[in-house]
Amino acid sequence: MNHEDHHGMKMDNEELSIEEIEIKSWKKKLVWAWIFAIPIAFLMFSERLFSIELFNEMTMTAIILVLAFPVIFLTGWSTIRGGLRGFISFYFGMDSLIALGTIVAYITGFLTLFDIVQDYSGVAAMIMAIFITGKYIESKARGRASKEIRKLLELGAKKATILRNDKEIEVDIIEVKVGDIIIVKPGGKIPVDGIVFKGQSSVDESMVTGESMPSEKNMKDTVIGATINQDGILYVKATKVGKDTFLAHIIKLVEEAQGTKVPIQKLADKITSVFVPIILVLTVLVFINWFAFTQDLSRSLGVAISVLVIACPCALGLATPIALMVGSGIGAKNGILIRKGEAIQTMKEVKIVVFDKTGTITKGKPEVTDIYSINVKESYLLEIAGSLEKLSEHPLSRAIVAKADLKKYRSVSNFKILRGRGLQGKIGNKQIIIGNRTLMKENKIDVRKYEFTIVNYESEGKTTMIVSENRKIIGIIAVADALKEDSLEAISKLKQSGYKTVMITGDNETTAKAIAKQVRIDLVIANVLPEDKAKKVEELQREGMVAFIGDGINDAPALKQSNVGIAMGTGTDIAIEAGDIVLAKGSLIGVVQAINLSKKTFRKIKQNLFWAFAYNVVAIPLAVSGLLHPIIAEIAMALSSITVVTNANLLRRSRID
């Protein structure tokens, strides 16, 4: 897909990706190839295996030639063209053998009509049909195209409400100019990057920063386009529009990372590039030798075709995609979606596993972690706090309300949100204040007695809320982005397997180290700006291959930069689209399973390649010596393909946890 496609946003009927078009194309070829190949197989085997003669030899050859033509020269045209091009450029691939083998075998059909040689035209059609089947499976296994750029473009706001001549007017996003005052209501998307001109609110920036705690915004604070305003009206002065915005910058980073990530060459291709020219030379030598010694053109051609047919790497063509397909199926059952086949080969080289923190190691939403009640019952503390916090929409408030889980809330009067500090209100005749140290100080409430407890919670990366009743502290509630249940287990397993574990986060050092300590991660890189994550991954790549696990928009460039990008399925669409592997369940045990699955699938690919060649190693000498009839060669070739498919299916018995 070209650059214009991304930014021009084509109409729906043009939105099929390159890979999706390729899958459709091979599927169409596959259906048509077998429509003609099945009758050919029936005709050939009814005569050769069961000695049933449906037609005389001349008619039979003519029918097979007619049926084989569309298989080879219509459905197989791209293969024939690519294979013959190899003879011009001297770069021979799998297509070269297929093209030469099928064309020579097909031509024998015409020569048979003049009784010069035996007819192998039916064999040619079968070779092509099997090859197309392999190609279709391969295109399916490679997965659908990345739509991440389009997903990113969709994230931006489409409209903006701006102030013009003291009037509120709605305009398209492209009409917003630098300096315009934009009004963003609660729940609305901030359309462009800007500075708060008037108003106060908390803004959910998790889709950009990955940070679950909303960011408090006051006058002169900067805001980022595509983030969501939560609970106050903001007047934002536009500072960056169009291609200068943060979102546009991230789009550019993803595009660049995409462009630099070269897909790993398949092992089969490396072997084929040497194997094919050797077979071509061998075929010519065999033909010359046989003709020189026997003067029998039919026999010499038959032996040469046998060599070409038995060497036709159909099993080789199936070896990788069939194992990938089985591996992908097992992965899907376990919530591991393999989007890029290359990841399976790259995974075995990975030395460093890098995690984003929020939403990856942690749940990505605040939860109450500790309750410290002073001279009151814990249930009373939660009842008081829950009743007050119920009136606020702040995520920290939601965490306390969820923890309190009250059937009935106390009625609150004189309720007030004190932005960035906490809230206050009256329950009966009692004055309740909940908030941070600053709020306690403002109300001259002494917290020194509990300083040790507060500092202790904060050193663990938790946000503390002090609860006071009539100016007396009755408790402290600590809230944090809690660890996912299996993060420690998953990271321990990775360390046992010898991987270096790293955590990258935009969080401060204290919070980052507190989380890292809990999951026993090797290295922490904190205070990382969203756009710098990919750079940090690049630095780590100097030490070895890197797998990166993330879930936010800000992780997309890093997922692309890494050798294997693993996206959490519970994350943003863009992260999912940027990943080579997606963990649908959003559980880190999936990382361990994905690595094990990749290694086992790659082992199957290697075994398949061994079997694909084992047939050739045994059968080519037999073909060269003239002991292998092309029909036997064809059956052996089909058997090698069946062996490969069967071996790949044995993967289903493997355990990946």
Coordinates of C-alpha atoms in Angstrom, one line a residue, residues 157-177 179-192 197-198 229 233-238:
A157 CA -11.1 14.0 16.1
K158 CA -13.1 14.7 12.9
K159 CA -14.6 18.0 14.0
A160 CA -13.7 20.8 16.4
T161 CA -15.8 23.4 18.2
I162 CA -14.0 26.8 18.0
L163 CA -14.7 30.3 19.2
R164 CA -15.0 32.8 16.4
N165 CA -16.2 36.3 17.2
D166 CA -17.5 35.2 20.6
K167 CA -19.6 32.5 18.8
E168 CA -19.2 28.7 19.1
I169 CA -19.0 27.2 15.7
E170 CA -18.3 23.6 14.6
V171 CA -15.7 23.1 11.9
D172 CA -13.9 20.2 10.2
I173 CA -10.6 19.4 11.8
I174 CA -8.6 20.5 8.7
E175 CA -10.0 24.0 9.1
V176 CA -8.5 24.5 12.6
K177 CA -5.6 27.0 12.5
G179 CA -4.1 30.1 17.5
D180 CA -7.7 29.1 17.3
I181 CA -9.5 28.7 20.7
I182 CA -11.2 25.3 20.8
I183 CA -13.9 24.3 23.3
V184 CA -13.7 20.8 24.5
K185 CA -16.6 19.6 26.6
P186 CA -16.5 16.7 29.1
G187 CA -16.1 13.3 27.3
G188 CA -15.0 15.1 24.1
K189 CA -11.8 14.4 22.1
I190 CA -9.2 17.1 22.1
P191 CA -8.9 17.8 18.4
V192 CA -5.3 19.1 18.1
F197 CA -6.3 28.8 27.7
K198 CA -9.1 28.6 30.3
N229 CA -11.3 15.3 28.2
I233 CA -14.8 22.3 30.1
L234 CA -11.5 23.2 28.6
Y235 CA -10.7 26.1 26.3
V236 CA -7.6 25.1 24.3
K237 CA -5.5 27.3 22.2
A238 CA -4.3 25.3 19.2

